[in-house]
JSON list of C-alpha atoms in Angstrom, two decimals:
[
{"chain": "A", "resi": 1, "resn": "MET", "atom": "CA", "xyz": [27.27, 70.13, 69.66]},
{"chain": "A", "resi": 2, "resn": "THR", "atom": "CA", "xyz": [23.62, 70.51, 70.61]},
{"chain": "A", "resi": 3, "resn": "SER", "atom": "CA", "xyz": [21.36, 73.24, 69.28]},
{"chain": "A", "resi": 4, "resn": "ARG", "atom": "CA", "xyz": [21.38, 74.74, 72.81]},
{"chain": "A", "resi": 5, "resn": "ASP", "atom": "CA", "xyz": [25.16, 75.22, 72.56]},
{"chain": "A", "resi": 6, "resn": "ALA", "atom": "CA", "xyz": [24.97, 77.10, 69.25]},
{"chain": "A", "resi": 7, "resn": "PRO", "atom": "CA", "xyz": [24.19, 80.60, 70.62]},
{"chain": "A", "resi": 8, "resn": "LYS", "atom": "CA", "xyz": [26.98, 80.26, 73.18]},
{"chain": "A", "resi": 9, "resn": "LYS", "atom": "CA", "xyz": [29.45, 79.08, 70.52]},
{"chain": "A", "resi": 10, "resn": "ALA", "atom": "CA", "xyz": [28.43, 82.05, 68.37]},
{"chain": "A", "resi": 11, "resn": "ARG", "atom": "CA", "xyz": [28.92, 84.44, 71.31]},
{"chain": "A", "resi": 12, "resn": "ILE", "atom": "CA", "xyz": [32.36, 83.00, 72.00]},
{"chain": "A", "resi": 13, "resn": "ALA", "atom": "CA", "xyz": [33.37, 83.24, 68.33]},
{"chain": "A", "resi": 14, "resn": "LYS", "atom": "CA", "xyz": [32.15, 86.85, 68.26]},
{"chain": "A", "resi": 15, "resn": "TYR", "atom": "CA", "xyz": [34.08, 87.69, 71.42]},
{"chain": "A", "resi": 16, "resn": "ILE", "atom": "CA", "xyz": [37.26, 86.15, 69.99]},
{"chain": "A", "resi": 17, "resn": "ASP", "atom": "CA", "xyz": [36.93, 87.94, 66.65]},
{"chain": "A", "resi": 18, "resn": "GLU", "atom": "CA", "xyz": [36.20, 91.29, 68.29]},
{"chain": "A", "resi": 19, "resn": "SER", "atom": "CA", "xyz": [39.14, 90.95, 70.66]},
{"chain": "A", "resi": 20, "resn": "LEU", "atom": "CA", "xyz": [41.34, 90.07, 67.70]},
{"chain": "A", "resi": 21, "resn": "LYS", "atom": "CA", "xyz": [40.13, 93.08, 65.73]},
{"chain": "A", "resi": 22, "resn": "GLN", "atom": "CA", "xyz": [40.92, 95.30, 68.72]},
{"chain": "A", "resi": 23, "resn": "VAL", "atom": "CA", "xyz": [44.46, 93.91, 68.99]},
{"chain": "A", "resi": 24, "resn": "PHE", "atom": "CA", "xyz": [44.97, 94.10, 65.23]},
{"chain": "A", "resi": 25, "resn": "SER", "atom": "CA", "xyz": [43.83, 97.73, 65.08]},
{"chain": "A", "resi": 26, "resn": "GLU", "atom": "CA", "xyz": [46.26, 98.60, 67.90]},
{"chain": "A", "resi": 27, "resn": "LEU", "atom": "CA", "xyz": [49.06, 97.06, 65.88]},
{"chain": "A", "resi": 28, "resn": "GLU", "atom": "CA", "xyz": [47.93, 98.92, 62.76]},
{"chain": "A", "resi": 29, "resn": "ALA", "atom": "CA", "xyz": [48.09, 102.20, 64.68]},
{"chain": "A", "resi": 30, "resn": "ASP", "atom": "CA", "xyz": [51.76, 101.61, 65.56]},
{"chain": "A", "resi": 31, "resn": "THR", "atom": "CA", "xyz": [54.16, 104.14, 64.02]},
{"chain": "A", "resi": 32, "resn": "MET", "atom": "CA", "xyz": [55.68, 102.91, 60.77]},
{"chain": "A", "resi": 33, "resn": "PRO", "atom": "CA", "xyz": [59.37, 102.14, 61.35]},
{"chain": "A", "resi": 34, "resn": "ASP", "atom": "CA", "xyz": [61.95, 104.44, 59.73]},
{"chain": "A", "resi": 35, "resn": "GLN", "atom": "CA", "xyz": [63.43, 101.59, 57.70]},
{"chain": "A", "resi": 36, "resn": "ILE", "atom": "CA", "xyz": [60.11, 101.24, 55.84]},
{"chain": "A", "resi": 37, "resn": "THR", "atom": "CA", "xyz": [59.51, 104.95, 55.24]},
{"chain": "A", "resi": 38, "resn": "ASP", "atom": "CA", "xyz": [63.15, 105.33, 54.14]},
{"chain": "A", "resi": 39, "resn": "LEU", "atom": "CA", "xyz": [62.77, 102.40, 51.76]},
{"chain": "A", "resi": 40, "resn": "LEU", "atom": "CA", "xyz": [59.63, 103.92, 50.23]},
{"chain": "A", "resi": 41, "resn": "SER", "atom": "CA", "xyz": [61.46, 107.22, 49.69]},
{"chain": "A", "resi": 42, "resn": "VAL", "atom": "CA", "xyz": [64.30, 105.42, 47.91]},
{"chain": "A", "resi": 43, "resn": "LEU", "atom": "CA", "xyz": [61.90, 103.39, 45.73]},
{"chain": "A", "resi": 44, "resn": "ARG", "atom": "CA", "xyz": [59.89, 106.48, 44.77]},
{"chain": "A", "resi": 45, "resn": "ALA", "atom": "CA", "xyz": [63.08, 108.40, 43.96]},
{"chain": "A", "resi": 46, "resn": "GLN", "atom": "CA", "xyz": [64.25, 105.51, 41.76]},
{"chain": "A", "resi": 47, "resn": "ASP", "atom": "CA", "xyz": [60.91, 105.47, 39.95]},
{"chain": "A", "resi": 48, "resn": "ASP", "atom": "CA", "xyz": [61.05, 109.23, 39.40]},
{"chain": "A", "resi": 49, "resn": "ALA", "atom": "CA", "xyz": [64.59, 108.97, 38.08]},
{"chain": "A", "resi": 50, "resn": "LEU", "atom": "CA", "xyz": [63.52, 106.23, 35.65]},
{"chain": "A", "resi": 51, "resn": "LYS", "atom": "CA", "xyz": [60.55, 108.30, 34.45]},
{"chain": "A", "resi": 52, "resn": "GLY", "atom": "CA", "xyz": [62.86, 111.26, 33.94]},
{"chain": "A", "resi": 53, "resn": "LYS", "atom": "CA", "xyz": [65.13, 109.20, 31.68]},
{"chain": "A", "resi": 54, "resn": "LYS", "atom": "CA", "xyz": [62.24, 108.11, 29.43]},
{"chain": "B", "resi": 1, "resn": "MET", "atom": "CA", "xyz": [36.78, 100.23, 41.05]},
{"chain": "B", "resi": 2, "resn": "ASN", "atom": "CA", "xyz": [39.97, 101.39, 42.64]},
{"chain": "B", "resi": 3, "resn": "ASN", "atom": "CA", "xyz": [41.66, 104.12, 40.60]},
{"chain": "B", "resi": 4, "resn": "LEU", "atom": "CA", "xyz": [44.72, 104.45, 42.80]},
{"chain": "B", "resi": 5, "resn": "ASP", "atom": "CA", "xyz": [48.12, 103.88, 41.29]},
{"chain": "B", "resi": 6, "resn": "PRO", "atom": "CA", "xyz": [49.11, 100.38, 42.54]},
{"chain": "B", "resi": 7, "resn": "ARG", "atom": "CA", "xyz": [52.20, 101.79, 44.27]},
{"chain": "B", "resi": 8, "resn": "ASP", "atom": "CA", "xyz": [50.05, 104.33, 46.10]},
{"chain": "B", "resi": 9, "resn": "GLU", "atom": "CA", "xyz": [47.59, 101.59, 46.97]},
{"chain": "B", "resi": 10, "resn": "LEU", "atom": "CA", "xyz": [50.44, 99.50, 48.38]},
{"chain": "B", "resi": 11, "resn": "VAL", "atom": "CA", "xyz": [51.21, 102.28, 50.87]},
{"chain": "B", "resi": 12, "resn": "THR", "atom": "CA", "xyz": [47.61, 102.21, 52.17]},
{"chain": "B", "resi": 13, "resn": "HIS", "atom": "CA", "xyz": [48.00, 98.51, 53.10]},
{"chain": "B", "resi": 14, "resn": "LEU", "atom": "CA", "xyz": [51.25, 98.94, 55.05]},
{"chain": "B", "resi": 15, "resn": "PRO", "atom": "CA", "xyz": [49.68, 99.33, 58.53]},
{"chain": "B", "resi": 16, "resn": "ALA", "atom": "CA", "xyz": [47.70, 96.09, 58.07]},
{"chain": "B", "resi": 17, "resn": "LEU", "atom": "CA", "xyz": [50.75, 94.38, 56.59]},
{"chain": "B", "resi": 18, "resn": "ARG", "atom": "CA", "xyz": [52.81, 95.33, 59.63]},
{"chain": "B", "resi": 19, "resn": "ALA", "atom": "CA", "xyz": [50.10, 94.14, 62.00]},
{"chain": "B", "resi": 20, "resn": "PHE", "atom": "CA", "xyz": [50.06, 90.83, 60.15]},
{"chain": "B", "resi": 21, "resn": "ALA", "atom": "CA", "xyz": [53.88, 90.62, 60.31]},
{"chain": "B", "resi": 22, "resn": "LEU", "atom": "CA", "xyz": [53.86, 91.31, 64.06]},
{"chain": "B", "resi": 23, "resn": "SER", "atom": "CA", "xyz": [51.15, 88.75, 64.68]},
{"chain": "B", "resi": 24, "resn": "LEU", "atom": "CA", "xyz": [53.09, 86.12, 62.74]},
{"chain": "B", "resi": 25, "resn": "THR", "atom": "CA", "xyz": [56.58, 86.78, 64.08]},
{"chain": "B", "resi": 26, "resn": "ARG", "atom": "CA", "xyz": [55.76, 88.28, 67.50]},
{"chain": "B", "resi": 27, "resn": "ASN", "atom": "CA", "xyz": [59.12, 90.00, 67.18]},
{"chain": "B", "resi": 28, "resn": "ARG", "atom": "CA", "xyz": [59.43, 93.65, 66.07]},
{"chain": "B", "resi": 29, "resn": "ALA", "atom": "CA", "xyz": [62.85, 93.37, 64.47]},
{"chain": "B", "resi": 30, "resn": "SER", "atom": "CA", "xyz": [61.87, 90.28, 62.46]},
{"chain": "B", "resi": 31, "resn": "ALA", "atom": "CA", "xyz": [58.52, 91.81, 61.52]},
{"chain": "B", "resi": 32, "resn": "ASP", "atom": "CA", "xyz": [60.18, 94.97, 60.23]},
{"chain": "B", "resi": 33, "resn": "ASP", "atom": "CA", "xyz": [62.83, 93.05, 58.28]},
{"chain": "B", "resi": 34, "resn": "MET", "atom": "CA", "xyz": [60.13, 90.92, 56.72]},
{"chain": "B", "resi": 35, "resn": "MET", "atom": "CA", "xyz": [58.06, 93.96, 55.85]},
{"chain": "B", "resi": 36, "resn": "GLN", "atom": "CA", "xyz": [61.03, 95.61, 54.22]},
{"chain": "B", "resi": 37, "resn": "ASP", "atom": "CA", "xyz": [61.59, 92.53, 52.10]},
{"chain": "B", "resi": 38, "resn": "THR", "atom": "CA", "xyz": [57.90, 92.32, 51.21]},
{"chain": "B", "resi": 39, "resn": "VAL", "atom": "CA", "xyz": [57.63, 95.98, 50.19]},
{"chain": "B", "resi": 40, "resn": "LEU", "atom": "CA", "xyz": [60.75, 95.66, 48.05]},
{"chain": "B", "resi": 41, "resn": "LYS", "atom": "CA", "xyz": [59.49, 92.50, 46.34]},
{"chain": "B", "resi": 42, "resn": "ALA", "atom": "CA", "xyz": [56.00, 93.89, 45.77]},
{"chain": "B", "resi": 43, "resn": "TRP", "atom": "CA", "xyz": [57.27, 97.22, 44.46]},
{"chain": "B", "resi": 44, "resn": "THR", "atom": "CA", "xyz": [59.71, 95.65, 42.00]},
{"chain": "B", "resi": 45, "resn": "ASN", "atom": "CA", "xyz": [57.15, 93.04, 40.86]},
{"chain": "B", "resi": 46, "resn": "MET", "atom": "CA", "xyz": [54.19, 95.39, 40.62]},
{"chain": "B", "resi": 47, "resn": "ASP", "atom": "CA", "xyz": [53.73, 94.43, 36.95]},
{"chain": "B", "resi": 48, "resn": "LYS", "atom": "CA", "xyz": [52.75, 90.94, 38.19]},
{"chain": "B", "resi": 49, "resn": "PHE", "atom": "CA", "xyz": [49.90, 92.31, 40.29]},
{"chain": "B", "resi": 50, "resn": "GLU", "atom": "CA", "xyz": [46.54, 92.10, 38.50]},
{"chain": "B", "resi": 51, "resn": "PRO", "atom": "CA", "xyz": [44.64, 95.37, 38.89]},
{"chain": "B", "resi": 52, "resn": "GLY", "atom": "CA", "xyz": [41.20, 94.85, 40.37]},
{"chain": "B", "resi": 53, "resn": "THR", "atom": "CA", "xyz": [42.28, 91.88, 42.49]},
{"chain": "B", "resi": 54, "resn": "ASN", "atom": "CA", "xyz": [42.88, 91.96, 46.24]},
{"chain": "B", "resi": 55, "resn": "MET", "atom": "CA", "xyz": [46.20, 93.73, 46.79]},
{"chain": "B", "resi": 56, "resn": "ARG", "atom": "CA", "xyz": [46.09, 93.17, 50.54]},
{"chain": "B", "resi": 57, "resn": "ALA", "atom": "CA", "xyz": [45.83, 89.42, 50.00]},
{"chain": "B", "resi": 58, "resn": "TRP", "atom": "CA", "xyz": [48.71, 89.60, 47.49]},
{"chain": "B", "resi": 59, "resn": "LEU", "atom": "CA", "xyz": [50.93, 91.47, 49.97]},
{"chain": "B", "resi": 60, "resn": "PHE", "atom": "CA", "xyz": [50.01, 89.14, 52.85]},
{"chain": "B", "resi": 61, "resn": "THR", "atom": "CA", "xyz": [50.90, 86.17, 50.63]},
{"chain": "B", "resi": 62, "resn": "ILE", "atom": "CA", "xyz": [54.36, 87.59, 49.86]},
{"chain": "B", "resi": 63, "resn": "LEU", "atom": "CA", "xyz": [54.98, 88.34, 53.53]},
{"chain": "B", "resi": 64, "resn": "ARG", "atom": "CA", "xyz": [53.76, 84.95, 54.65]},
{"chain": "B", "resi": 65, "resn": "ASN", "atom": "CA", "xyz": [56.00, 83.19, 52.12]},
{"chain": "B", "resi": 66, "resn": "ASN", "atom": "CA", "xyz": [58.95, 85.23, 53.40]},
{"chain": "B", "resi": 67, "resn": "PHE", "atom": "CA", "xyz": [58.11, 84.24, 56.97]},
{"chain": "B", "resi": 68, "resn": "TYR", "atom": "CA", "xyz": [58.00, 80.50, 56.30]},
{"chain": "B", "resi": 69, "resn": "THR", "atom": "CA", "xyz": [61.03, 80.58, 53.99]},
{"chain": "B", "resi": 70, "resn": "SER", "atom": "CA", "xyz": [63.16, 82.38, 56.55]},
{"chain": "B", "resi": 71, "resn": "ARG", "atom": "CA", "xyz": [61.93, 80.11, 59.32]},
{"chain": "B", "resi": 72, "resn": "ARG", "atom": "CA", "xyz": [62.88, 77.05, 57.29]},
{"chain": "B", "resi": 73, "resn": "LYS", "atom": "CA", "xyz": [66.30, 78.52, 56.56]},
{"chain": "B", "resi": 74, "resn": "LEU", "atom": "CA", "xyz": [66.91, 79.13, 60.22]},
{"chain": "B", "resi": 75, "resn": "ASN", "atom": "CA", "xyz": [65.60, 75.65, 60.94]},
{"chain": "B", "resi": 76, "resn": "ARG", "atom": "CA", "xyz": [63.75, 76.89, 63.96]},
{"chain": "B", "resi": 77, "resn": "GLU", "atom": "CA", "xyz": [60.59, 75.36, 65.24]},
{"chain": "B", "resi": 78, "resn": "VAL", "atom": "CA", "xyz": [60.09, 78.07, 67.80]},
{"chain": "B", "resi": 79, "resn": "ALA", "atom": "CA", "xyz": [60.30, 81.65, 66.66]},
{"chain": "B", "resi": 80, "resn": "ASP", "atom": "CA", "xyz": [62.49, 84.16, 68.43]},
{"chain": "B", "resi": 81, "resn": "VAL", "atom": "CA", "xyz": [59.63, 85.83, 70.23]},
{"chain": "B", "resi": 82, "resn": "ASP", "atom": "CA", "xyz": [59.88, 89.17, 72.02]},
{"chain": "B", "resi": 83, "resn": "ASN", "atom": "CA", "xyz": [56.17, 89.40, 72.82]},
{"chain": "B", "resi": 84, "resn": "ALA", "atom": "CA", "xyz": [55.69, 92.24, 70.34]},
{"chain": "B", "resi": 85, "resn": "PHE", "atom": "CA", "xyz": [52.12, 91.05, 70.00]},
{"chain": "B", "resi": 86, "resn": "SER", "atom": "CA", "xyz": [51.14, 90.47, 73.59]},
{"chain": "B", "resi": 87, "resn": "ASP", "atom": "CA", "xyz": [52.99, 93.52, 74.91]},
{"chain": "B", "resi": 88, "resn": "THR", "atom": "CA", "xyz": [51.01, 95.88, 72.71]},
{"chain": "B", "resi": 89, "resn": "LEU", "atom": "CA", "xyz": [48.79, 97.59, 75.20]},
{"chain": "B", "resi": 90, "resn": "ALA", "atom": "CA", "xyz": [47.01, 100.77, 74.32]},
{"chain": "B", "resi": 91, "resn": "VAL", "atom": "CA", "xyz": [44.48, 102.43, 76.60]},
{"chain": "B", "resi": 92, "resn": "LYS", "atom": "CA", "xyz": [41.82, 99.93, 77.59]},
{"chain": "B", "resi": 93, "resn": "PRO", "atom": "CA", "xyz": [38.36, 100.58, 78.91]},
{"chain": "B", "resi": 94, "resn": "ASP", "atom": "CA", "xyz": [38.93, 99.57, 82.49]},
{"chain": "B", "resi": 95, "resn": "HIS", "atom": "CA", "xyz": [41.13, 97.49, 84.74]},
{"chain": "B", "resi": 96, "resn": "ASP", "atom": "CA", "xyz": [39.20, 94.27, 84.15]},
{"chain": "B", "resi": 97, "resn": "GLY", "atom": "CA", "xyz": [39.10, 94.95, 80.44]},
{"chain": "B", "resi": 98, "resn": "ARG", "atom": "CA", "xyz": [42.85, 95.51, 80.34]},
{"chain": "B", "resi": 99, "resn": "LEU", "atom": "CA", "xyz": [43.60, 92.33, 82.24]},
{"chain": "B", "resi": 100, "resn": "GLN", "atom": "CA", "xyz": [41.27, 90.34, 80.02]},
{"chain": "B", "resi": 101, "resn": "MET", "atom": "CA", "xyz": [42.85, 91.76, 76.87]},
{"chain": "B", "resi": 102, "resn": "MET", "atom": "CA", "xyz": [46.28, 90.80, 78.21]},
{"chain": "B", "resi": 103, "resn": "ASP", "atom": "CA", "xyz": [45.01, 87.30, 78.89]},
{"chain": "B", "resi": 104, "resn": "PHE", "atom": "CA", "xyz": [43.61, 87.18, 75.41]},
{"chain": "B", "resi": 105, "resn": "LYS", "atom": "CA", "xyz": [46.91, 88.24, 73.83]},
{"chain": "B", "resi": 106, "resn": "HIS", "atom": "CA", "xyz": [48.91, 85.75, 75.86]},
{"chain": "B", "resi": 107, "resn": "ALA", "atom": "CA", "xyz": [46.49, 82.97, 74.96]},
{"chain": "B", "resi": 108, "resn": "PHE", "atom": "CA", "xyz": [46.66, 83.99, 71.31]},
{"chain": "B", "resi": 109, "resn": "ASP", "atom": "CA", "xyz": [50.47, 83.79, 71.47]},
{"chain": "B", "resi": 110, "resn": "LEU", "atom": "CA", "xyz": [50.19, 80.15, 72.53]},
{"chain": "B", "resi": 111, "resn": "LEU", "atom": "CA", "xyz": [48.44, 79.09, 69.33]},
{"chain": "B", "resi": 112, "resn": "PRO", "atom": "CA", "xyz": [50.46, 77.29, 66.63]},
{"chain": "B", "resi": 113, "resn": "ASP", "atom": "CA", "xyz": [51.56, 79.58, 63.76]},
{"chain": "B", "resi": 114, "resn": "GLU", "atom": "CA", "xyz": [49.11, 78.09, 61.27]},
{"chain": "B", "resi": 115, "resn": "GLN", "atom": "CA", "xyz": [46.12, 78.55, 63.54]},
{"chain": "B", "resi": 116, "resn": "ARG", "atom": "CA", "xyz": [47.22, 82.06, 64.50]},
{"chain": "B", "resi": 117, "resn": "GLU", "atom": "CA", "xyz": [47.50, 83.19, 60.90]},
{"chain": "B", "resi": 118, "resn": "ALA", "atom": "CA", "xyz": [44.17, 81.59, 59.91]},
{"chain": "B", "resi": 119, "resn": "LEU", "atom": "CA", "xyz": [42.40, 83.36, 62.76]},
{"chain": "B", "resi": 120, "resn": "ILE", "atom": "CA", "xyz": [44.08, 86.70, 61.99]},
{"chain": "B", "resi": 121, "resn": "LEU", "atom": "CA", "xyz": [43.15, 86.48, 58.31]},
{"chain": "B", "resi": 122, "resn": "VAL", "atom": "CA", "xyz": [39.53, 85.46, 58.84]},
{"chain": "B", "resi": 123, "resn": "GLY", "atom": "CA", "xyz": [38.75, 86.91, 62.26]},
{"chain": "B", "resi": 124, "resn": "ALA", "atom": "CA", "xyz": [40.65, 90.20, 62.21]},
{"chain": "B", "resi": 125, "resn": "SER", "atom": "CA", "xyz": [41.43, 91.05, 58.59]},
{"chain": "B", "resi": 126, "resn": "GLY", "atom": "CA", "xyz": [38.04, 90.22, 57.12]},
{"chain": "B", "resi": 127, "resn": "PHE", "atom": "CA", "xyz": [39.35, 87.74, 54.56]},
{"chain": "B", "resi": 128, "resn": "THR", "atom": "CA", "xyz": [36.87, 85.19, 53.26]},
{"chain": "B", "resi": 129, "resn": "TYR", "atom": "CA", "xyz": [37.78, 81.54, 53.79]},
{"chain": "B", "resi": 130, "resn": "ASP", "atom": "CA", "xyz": [38.62, 81.36, 50.08]},
{"chain": "B", "resi": 131, "resn": "GLU", "atom": "CA", "xyz": [40.92, 84.41, 50.23]},
{"chain": "B", "resi": 132, "resn": "ALA", "atom": "CA", "xyz": [42.62, 83.10, 53.37]},
{"chain": "B", "resi": 133, "resn": "ALA", "atom": "CA", "xyz": [43.03, 79.70, 51.72]},
{"chain": "B", "resi": 134, "resn": "GLU", "atom": "CA", "xyz": [44.63, 81.26, 48.66]},
{"chain": "B", "resi": 135, "resn": "THR", "atom": "CA", "xyz": [46.96, 83.34, 50.84]},
{"chain": "B", "resi": 136, "resn": "CYS", "atom": "CA", "xyz": [48.06, 80.26, 52.77]},
{"chain": "B", "resi": 137, "resn": "GLY", "atom": "CA", "xyz": [48.15, 77.94, 49.75]},
{"chain": "B", "resi": 138, "resn": "VAL", "atom": "CA", "xyz": [45.71, 75.43, 51.26]},
{"chain": "B", "resi": 139, "resn": "ALA", "atom": "CA", "xyz": [42.09, 74.37, 50.72]},
{"chain": "B", "resi": 140, "resn": "PRO", "atom": "CA", "xyz": [39.27, 76.49, 52.23]},
{"chain": "B", "resi": 141, "resn": "GLY", "atom": "CA", "xyz": [38.29, 73.49, 54.38]},
{"chain": "B", "resi": 142, "resn": "THR", "atom": "CA", "xyz": [41.77, 73.50, 55.93]},
{"chain": "B", "resi": 143, "resn": "ILE", "atom": "CA", "xyz": [41.38, 77.16, 56.87]},
{"chain": "B", "resi": 144, "resn": "LYS", "atom": "CA", "xyz": [37.96, 76.48, 58.40]},
{"chain": "B", "resi": 145, "resn": "SER", "atom": "CA", "xyz": [39.41, 73.65, 60.41]},
{"chain": "B", "resi": 146, "resn": "ARG", "atom": "CA", "xyz": [42.35, 75.80, 61.60]},
{"chain": "B", "resi": 147, "resn": "VAL", "atom": "CA", "xyz": [40.02, 78.65, 62.59]},
{"chain": "B", "resi": 148, "resn": "ASN", "atom": "CA", "xyz": [37.76, 76.22, 64.48]},
{"chain": "B", "resi": 149, "resn": "ARG", "atom": "CA", "xyz": [40.68, 74.64, 66.29]},
{"chain": "B", "resi": 150, "resn": "ALA", "atom": "CA", "xyz": [42.12, 78.07, 67.15]},
{"chain": "B", "resi": 151, "resn": "ARG", "atom": "CA", "xyz": [38.76, 79.22, 68.57]},
{"chain": "B", "resi": 152, "resn": "ALA", "atom": "CA", "xyz": [38.41, 75.99, 70.52]},
{"chain": "B", "resi": 153, "resn": "LYS", "atom": "CA", "xyz": [41.90, 76.39, 71.99]},
{"chain": "B", "resi": 154, "resn": "LEU", "atom": "CA", "xyz": [41.27, 80.03, 72.96]},
{"chain": "B", "resi": 155, "resn": "THR", "atom": "CA", "xyz": [37.93, 79.01, 74.47]},
{"chain": "B", "resi": 156, "resn": "GLU", "atom": "CA", "xyz": [39.72, 76.44, 76.58]},
{"chain": "B", "resi": 157, "resn": "LEU", "atom": "CA", "xyz": [42.65, 78.68, 77.57]},
{"chain": "B", "resi": 158, "resn": "LEU", "atom": "CA", "xyz": [40.41, 81.61, 78.48]},
{"chain": "B", "resi": 159, "resn": "LYS", "atom": "CA", "xyz": [37.73, 79.37, 80.03]},
{"chain": "B", "resi": 160, "resn": "LEU", "atom": "CA", "xyz": [35.11, 81.05, 77.87]},
{"chain": "B", "resi": 161, "resn": "GLU", "atom": "CA", "xyz": [32.71, 78.15, 78.27]},
{"chain": "B", "resi": 162, "resn": "GLU", "atom": "CA", "xyz": [32.17, 79.18, 81.86]},
{"chain": "B", "resi": 163, "resn": "ASP", "atom": "CA", "xyz": [29.20, 81.48, 82.15]},
{"chain": "B", "resi": 164, "resn": "GLU", "atom": "CA", "xyz": [30.98, 83.83, 84.57]},
{"chain": "B", "resi": 165, "resn": "ALA", "atom": "CA", "xyz": [33.94, 84.24, 82.26]},
{"chain": "B", "resi": 166, "resn": "MET", "atom": "CA", "xyz": [31.69, 85.14, 79.37]},
{"chain": "B", "resi": 167, "resn": "GLU", "atom": "CA", "xyz": [29.78, 87.64, 81.47]},
{"chain": "B", "resi": 168, "resn": "LEU", "atom": "CA", "xyz": [33.01, 89.37, 82.45]},
{"chain": "B", "resi": 169, "resn": "THR", "atom": "CA", "xyz": [34.50, 89.26, 79.00]},
{"chain": "B", "resi": 170, "resn": "ASP", "atom": "CA", "xyz": [31.29, 90.51, 77.47]},
{"chain": "B", "resi": 171, "resn": "THR", "atom": "CA", "xyz": [31.53, 93.63, 79.60]},
{"chain": "B", "resi": 172, "resn": "ALA", "atom": "CA", "xyz": [35.07, 94.15, 78.41]},
{"chain": "B", "resi": 173, "resn": "THR", "atom": "CA", "xyz": [34.15, 93.46, 74.81]},
{"chain": "B", "resi": 174, "resn": "THR", "atom": "CA", "xyz": [31.25, 95.87, 74.89]},
{"chain": "B", "resi": 175, "resn": "ALA", "atom": "CA", "xyz": [33.53, 98.55, 76.24]},
{"chain": "B", "resi": 176, "resn": "VAL", "atom": "CA", "xyz": [36.25, 97.81, 73.70]},
{"chain": "B", "resi": 177, "resn": "VAL", "atom": "CA", "xyz": [33.91, 97.70, 70.75]},
{"chain": "B", "resi": 178, "resn": "GLY", "atom": "CA", "xyz": [32.05, 100.77, 71.96]},
{"chain": "B", "resi": 179, "resn": "ASN", "atom": "CA", "xyz": [35.34, 102.76, 72.01]},
{"chain": "B", "resi": 180, "resn": "ILE", "atom": "CA", "xyz": [34.72, 104.13, 75.48]},
{"chain": "B", "resi": 181, "resn": "GLU", "atom": "CA", "xyz": [37.33, 106.73, 76.28]},
{"chain": "B", "resi": 182, "resn": "VAL", "atom": "CA", "xyz": [39.26, 106.38, 79.50]},
{"chain": "B", "resi": 183, "resn": "PRO", "atom": "CA", "xyz": [41.28, 109.19, 81.04]},
{"chain": "B", "resi": 184, "resn": "SER", "atom": "CA", "xyz": [45.00, 108.41, 80.92]},
{"chain": "B", "resi": 185, "resn": "ARG", "atom": "CA", "xyz": [46.56, 107.53, 84.26]}
]
């Protein structure tokens, strides 16, 4: 790689990372599936029950 | 210093964990099964988590281990992909921007698993090379090499070396990063 290529490489890397962040944030914004929220409810209820016994 | 109860903190990482699962598996059903397994394991082994360390990295490590273990069990080289990753299309800035983002997602789907995860960890999740290396159980140099190879492959697939392509994609990127709102069609 020559020093003249460096800014272009940096621009490309920035473009790739920013596109990735955009895709990743779209995926993060997806609604949490019921199976996960249901599981959390069960786990919290189990924890509460255990605390109640102590 | 984070004063959240670790179980409450875990919940704050779930959106990122799911995004990571989807980017690894590219299949919603598999991603959700893997997440369920990861949440269960993390919750029941919370005493093994060291407060003050990176919980997101810890969760990603558990999920990643689940992914490779289940893939080995199924003895599949190619994952059962339903394009969960590349089909995710929210509102995009403009027609060109949308097409380019689709191209980007399809190109990203073509990367080998190890390069995809390295790029997601470092490029999208903000992990340092050391954190990504610890998550993947390899040396930091290996992660650097995977990220470089992934970027080179995307550059080739998307023809980003061509000046015209970069001019077009820069317009799209500027719009995406600038969060320009577009009326829904």
